[in-house]
Amino acid sequence: MVNLLFLFRGIVLNIIDIYRLLLVVYFLLSWLPGAYQSTLGQLLMRICEPYVGFFRQYIRPIGFISLAGLAAYFSLTLVEYGVITVLNFLIRLFY
């Protein structure tokens, strides 16, 4: 049971890290003109925009700078810490 929890924790943390990397690439595409119209841009938009769009509802841009992406990135880090804490608790419970 504990080995299964270790495996699950590793998979979840890898998925969060991959999504965080996708977010960084998505944010960097905003600096390139026409990058969102490329195939990669469209794919990343379908993957990342629902998550970032949630933060855009509540965090308005300051001038031309949107802080929603920054909030989305750091909230994902908080989610990762929460997942680590819960899964470590479960591992200690069954160990």
mmCIF file of C-alpha atoms in Angstrom:
data_model
loop_
_atom_site.group_PDB
_atom_site.id
_atom_site.type_symbol
_atom_site.label_atom_id
_atom_site.label_comp_id
_atom_site.label_asym_id
_atom_site.label_seq_id
_atom_site.Cartn_x
_atom_site.Cartn_y
_atom_site.Cartn_z
ATOM 1 C CA MET A 1 0.000 0.000 0.000
ATOM 2 C CA VAL A 2 2.821 2.384 0.884
ATOM 3 C CA ASN A 3 4.621 1.655 -2.385
ATOM 4 C CA LEU A 4 1.437 2.499 -4.255
ATOM 5 C CA LEU A 5 1.198 5.837 -2.422
ATOM 6 C CA PHE A 6 4.835 6.616 -3.235
ATOM 7 C CA LEU A 7 4.155 5.822 -6.888
ATOM 8 C CA PHE A 8 0.975 7.927 -6.905
ATOM 9 C CA ARG A 9 2.797 10.847 -5.269
ATOM 10 C CA GLY A 10 5.545 10.688 -7.879
ATOM 11 C CA ILE A 11 3.076 10.605 -10.761
ATOM 12 C CA VAL A 12 1.017 13.508 -9.418
ATOM 13 C CA LEU A 13 4.091 15.637 -8.766
ATOM 14 C CA ASN A 14 5.430 14.905 -12.265
ATOM 15 C CA ILE A 15 2.091 15.923 -13.797
ATOM 16 C CA ILE A 16 2.127 19.191 -11.839
ATOM 17 C CA ASP A 17 5.721 19.888 -12.913
ATOM 18 C CA ILE A 18 4.886 19.227 -16.567
ATOM 19 C CA TYR A 19 1.854 21.519 -16.351
ATOM 20 C CA ARG A 20 3.982 24.203 -14.724
ATOM 21 C CA LEU A 21 6.447 23.940 -17.620
ATOM 22 C CA LEU A 22 3.579 24.206 -20.108
ATOM 23 C CA LEU A 23 2.404 27.348 -18.314
ATOM 24 C CA VAL A 24 5.845 28.928 -18.619
ATOM 25 C CA VAL A 25 5.974 28.172 -22.351
ATOM 26 C CA TYR A 26 2.427 29.536 -22.721
ATOM 27 C CA PHE A 27 3.398 32.763 -20.966
ATOM 28 C CA LEU A 28 6.556 33.149 -23.055
ATOM 29 C CA LEU A 29 4.493 32.805 -26.234
ATOM 30 C CA SER A 30 2.793 36.092 -25.373
ATOM 31 C CA TRP A 31 6.066 37.891 -26.143
ATOM 32 C CA LEU A 32 6.161 36.578 -29.713
ATOM 33 C CA PRO A 33 3.797 38.154 -32.232
ATOM 34 C CA GLY A 34 1.428 35.625 -33.766
ATOM 35 C CA ALA A 35 2.674 32.757 -31.614
ATOM 36 C CA TYR A 36 -0.803 31.934 -30.303
ATOM 37 C CA GLN A 37 -1.969 31.308 -33.879
ATOM 38 C CA SER A 38 0.639 28.560 -34.397
ATOM 39 C CA THR A 39 -0.167 24.894 -33.836
ATOM 40 C CA LEU A 40 1.803 24.861 -30.581
ATOM 41 C CA GLY A 41 0.118 28.060 -29.462
ATOM 42 C CA GLN A 42 -3.354 26.675 -30.147
ATOM 43 C CA LEU A 43 -2.535 23.460 -28.274
ATOM 44 C CA LEU A 44 -1.161 25.325 -25.276
ATOM 45 C CA MET A 45 -4.128 27.682 -25.341
ATOM 46 C CA ARG A 46 -6.538 24.741 -25.075
ATOM 47 C CA ILE A 47 -4.529 23.242 -22.215
ATOM 48 C CA CYS A 48 -3.588 26.335 -20.199
ATOM 49 C CA GLU A 49 -6.280 28.929 -20.849
ATOM 50 C CA PRO A 50 -9.047 27.344 -18.718
ATOM 51 C CA TYR A 51 -6.767 27.447 -15.672
ATOM 52 C CA VAL A 52 -5.299 30.894 -16.335
ATOM 53 C CA GLY A 53 -8.703 32.239 -17.411
ATOM 54 C CA PHE A 54 -10.060 31.538 -13.943
ATOM 55 C CA PHE A 55 -7.494 33.945 -12.505
ATOM 56 C CA ARG A 56 -8.146 36.512 -15.248
ATOM 57 C CA GLN A 57 -11.729 36.772 -14.007
ATOM 58 C CA TYR A 58 -10.586 38.069 -10.635
ATOM 59 C CA ILE A 59 -7.223 39.734 -11.299
ATOM 60 C CA ARG A 60 -7.503 42.646 -13.687
ATOM 61 C CA PRO A 61 -4.504 43.766 -15.747
ATOM 62 C CA ILE A 62 -2.492 46.776 -14.662
ATOM 63 C CA GLY A 63 -2.035 48.723 -17.861
ATOM 64 C CA PHE A 64 -0.842 46.169 -20.402
ATOM 65 C CA ILE A 65 0.536 43.781 -17.786
ATOM 66 C CA SER A 66 -1.604 40.891 -16.600
ATOM 67 C CA LEU A 67 -0.683 39.397 -13.256
ATOM 68 C CA ALA A 68 -3.142 36.520 -13.640
ATOM 69 C CA GLY A 69 -0.460 34.245 -15.069
ATOM 70 C CA LEU A 70 1.798 34.901 -12.117
ATOM 71 C CA ALA A 71 -1.027 34.157 -9.699
ATOM 72 C CA ALA A 72 -1.868 30.967 -11.610
ATOM 73 C CA TYR A 73 1.750 29.810 -11.525
ATOM 74 C CA PHE A 74 2.184 30.426 -7.790
ATOM 75 C CA SER A 75 -1.187 28.935 -6.895
ATOM 76 C CA LEU A 76 -0.143 25.775 -8.713
ATOM 77 C CA THR A 77 2.905 25.706 -6.443
ATOM 78 C CA LEU A 78 0.610 25.964 -3.425
ATOM 79 C CA VAL A 79 -1.491 23.105 -4.785
ATOM 80 C CA GLU A 80 1.691 21.061 -5.178
ATOM 81 C CA TYR A 81 2.649 21.710 -1.550
ATOM 82 C CA GLY A 82 -0.846 20.712 -0.464
ATOM 83 C CA VAL A 83 -0.684 17.468 -2.432
ATOM 84 C CA ILE A 84 2.731 16.695 -0.960
ATOM 85 C CA THR A 85 1.457 17.320 2.562
ATOM 86 C CA VAL A 86 -1.668 15.178 2.161
ATOM 87 C CA LEU A 87 0.160 12.293 0.504
ATOM 88 C CA ASN A 88 2.989 12.373 3.053
ATOM 89 C CA PHE A 89 0.361 12.237 5.794
ATOM 90 C CA LEU A 90 -1.236 9.207 4.152
ATOM 91 C CA ILE A 91 2.141 7.532 3.738
ATOM 92 C CA ARG A 92 2.939 8.024 7.431
ATOM 93 C CA LEU A 93 -0.526 6.779 8.340
ATOM 94 C CA PHE A 94 -0.030 3.491 6.516
ATOM 95 C CA TYR A 95 3.683 3.069 7.183
#
